[in-house]
Amino acid sequence: MSQTVFCRKYQQELEALPFPPLPGKKGQEIQASVSKQAWEEWQALQTRLINEKHLNMLEPSAREYLMKQLERFLDNEQTDQAEGYVPPEK
């Protein structure tokens, strides 16, 4: 049986991440408070933002921008979206 965590985004117990997704203290905080589901959704948004906004991840400003978007996403605040992105129909 997998471990669960009280997810900061969804405010309920959900499946936990198996390991910290980032190095250091920030990664441990995320593992302790973010569900696998929320992290996978963030990764999809992050990929769209990097690709559509042509972010260079070698630039500190691009990494800082993504961390701000991550915090907004996890706090259920409005995040930037990739211009022209249309979510797939279910």
PDB file of N, CA, C and O in Angstrom, residues 5-14 32-36 38 74:
ATOM      1  N   VAL A   5      -0.482  11.571   1.841  1.00  0.00           N
ATOM      2  CA  VAL A   5      -0.094  12.868   2.372  1.00  0.00           C
ATOM      3  C   VAL A   5      -1.321  13.772   2.288  1.00  0.00           C
ATOM      4  O   VAL A   5      -2.169  13.605   1.407  1.00  0.00           O
ATOM      5  N   PHE A   6      -1.455  14.702   3.240  1.00  0.00           N
ATOM      6  CA  PHE A   6      -2.526  15.679   3.152  1.00  0.00           C
ATOM      7  C   PHE A   6      -2.077  16.721   2.139  1.00  0.00           C
ATOM      8  O   PHE A   6      -1.179  17.512   2.398  1.00  0.00           O
ATOM      9  N   CYS A   7      -2.702  16.702   0.972  1.00  0.00           N
ATOM     10  CA  CYS A   7      -2.270  17.523  -0.146  1.00  0.00           C
ATOM     11  C   CYS A   7      -2.648  18.990   0.044  1.00  0.00           C
ATOM     12  O   CYS A   7      -3.812  19.319   0.273  1.00  0.00           O
ATOM     13  N   ARG A   8      -1.653  19.824  -0.054  1.00  0.00           N
ATOM     14  CA  ARG A   8      -1.824  21.277   0.076  1.00  0.00           C
ATOM     15  C   ARG A   8      -2.763  21.826  -1.006  1.00  0.00           C
ATOM     16  O   ARG A   8      -3.535  22.731  -0.750  1.00  0.00           O
ATOM     17  N   LYS A   9      -2.708  21.301  -2.209  1.00  0.00           N
ATOM     18  CA  LYS A   9      -3.547  21.790  -3.308  1.00  0.00           C
ATOM     19  C   LYS A   9      -4.986  21.308  -3.179  1.00  0.00           C
ATOM     20  O   LYS A   9      -5.916  22.075  -3.335  1.00  0.00           O
ATOM     21  N   TYR A  10      -5.175  20.033  -2.924  1.00  0.00           N
ATOM     22  CA  TYR A  10      -6.522  19.449  -2.926  1.00  0.00           C
ATOM     23  C   TYR A  10      -7.159  19.331  -1.547  1.00  0.00           C
ATOM     24  O   TYR A  10      -8.304  18.912  -1.441  1.00  0.00           O
ATOM     25  N   GLN A  11      -6.407  19.652  -0.508  1.00  0.00           N
ATOM     26  CA  GLN A  11      -6.928  19.647   0.856  1.00  0.00           C
ATOM     27  C   GLN A  11      -7.584  18.318   1.235  1.00  0.00           C
ATOM     28  O   GLN A  11      -8.648  18.279   1.852  1.00  0.00           O
ATOM     29  N   GLN A  12      -6.919  17.235   0.861  1.00  0.00           N
ATOM     30  CA  GLN A  12      -7.386  15.898   1.246  1.00  0.00           C
ATOM     31  C   GLN A  12      -6.216  14.921   1.196  1.00  0.00           C
ATOM     32  O   GLN A  12      -5.177  15.217   0.619  1.00  0.00           O
ATOM     33  N   GLU A  13      -6.406  13.775   1.828  1.00  0.00           N
ATOM     34  CA  GLU A  13      -5.376  12.736   1.827  1.00  0.00           C
ATOM     35  C   GLU A  13      -5.340  12.077   0.452  1.00  0.00           C
ATOM     36  O   GLU A  13      -6.347  11.585  -0.039  1.00  0.00           O
ATOM     37  N   LEU A  14      -4.168  12.113  -0.154  1.00  0.00           N
ATOM     38  CA  LEU A  14      -3.962  11.502  -1.460  1.00  0.00           C
ATOM     39  C   LEU A  14      -2.616  10.783  -1.470  1.00  0.00           C
ATOM     40  O   LEU A  14      -1.809  10.954  -0.557  1.00  0.00           O
ATOM     41  N   ALA A  32       6.354  16.292   1.580  1.00  0.00           N
ATOM     42  CA  ALA A  32       5.542  16.185   2.793  1.00  0.00           C
ATOM     43  C   ALA A  32       4.160  16.825   2.658  1.00  0.00           C
ATOM     44  O   ALA A  32       3.285  16.556   3.475  1.00  0.00           O
ATOM     45  N   SER A  33       3.947  17.656   1.616  1.00  0.00           N
ATOM     46  CA  SER A  33       2.680  18.386   1.568  1.00  0.00           C
ATOM     47  C   SER A  33       1.988  18.401   0.202  1.00  0.00           C
ATOM     48  O   SER A  33       0.949  19.038   0.052  1.00  0.00           O
ATOM     49  N   VAL A  34       2.544  17.691  -0.771  1.00  0.00           N
ATOM     50  CA  VAL A  34       1.964  17.707  -2.115  1.00  0.00           C
ATOM     51  C   VAL A  34       1.755  16.268  -2.588  1.00  0.00           C
ATOM     52  O   VAL A  34       2.656  15.437  -2.475  1.00  0.00           O
ATOM     53  N   SER A  35       0.585  15.996  -3.132  1.00  0.00           N
ATOM     54  CA  SER A  35       0.275  14.650  -3.599  1.00  0.00           C
ATOM     55  C   SER A  35       0.924  14.370  -4.951  1.00  0.00           C
ATOM     56  O   SER A  35       1.315  15.283  -5.693  1.00  0.00           O
ATOM     57  N   LYS A  36       1.003  13.098  -5.265  1.00  0.00           N
ATOM     58  CA  LYS A  36       1.529  12.660  -6.553  1.00  0.00           C
ATOM     59  C   LYS A  36       0.681  13.250  -7.683  1.00  0.00           C
ATOM     60  O   LYS A  36       1.216  13.714  -8.687  1.00  0.00           O
ATOM     61  N   ALA A  38      -1.148  16.065  -7.736  1.00  0.00           N
ATOM     62  CA  ALA A  38      -0.890  17.500  -7.888  1.00  0.00           C
ATOM     63  C   ALA A  38       0.467  17.731  -8.542  1.00  0.00           C
ATOM     64  O   ALA A  38       0.602  18.613  -9.403  1.00  0.00           O
ATOM     65  N   LEU A  74       0.156  25.473  -6.399  1.00  0.00           N
ATOM     66  CA  LEU A  74      -0.122  24.675  -5.200  1.00  0.00           C
ATOM     67  C   LEU A  74      -1.071  25.384  -4.244  1.00  0.00           C
ATOM     68  O   LEU A  74      -1.779  24.732  -3.472  1.00  0.00           O
TER      69      LEU A  74
END
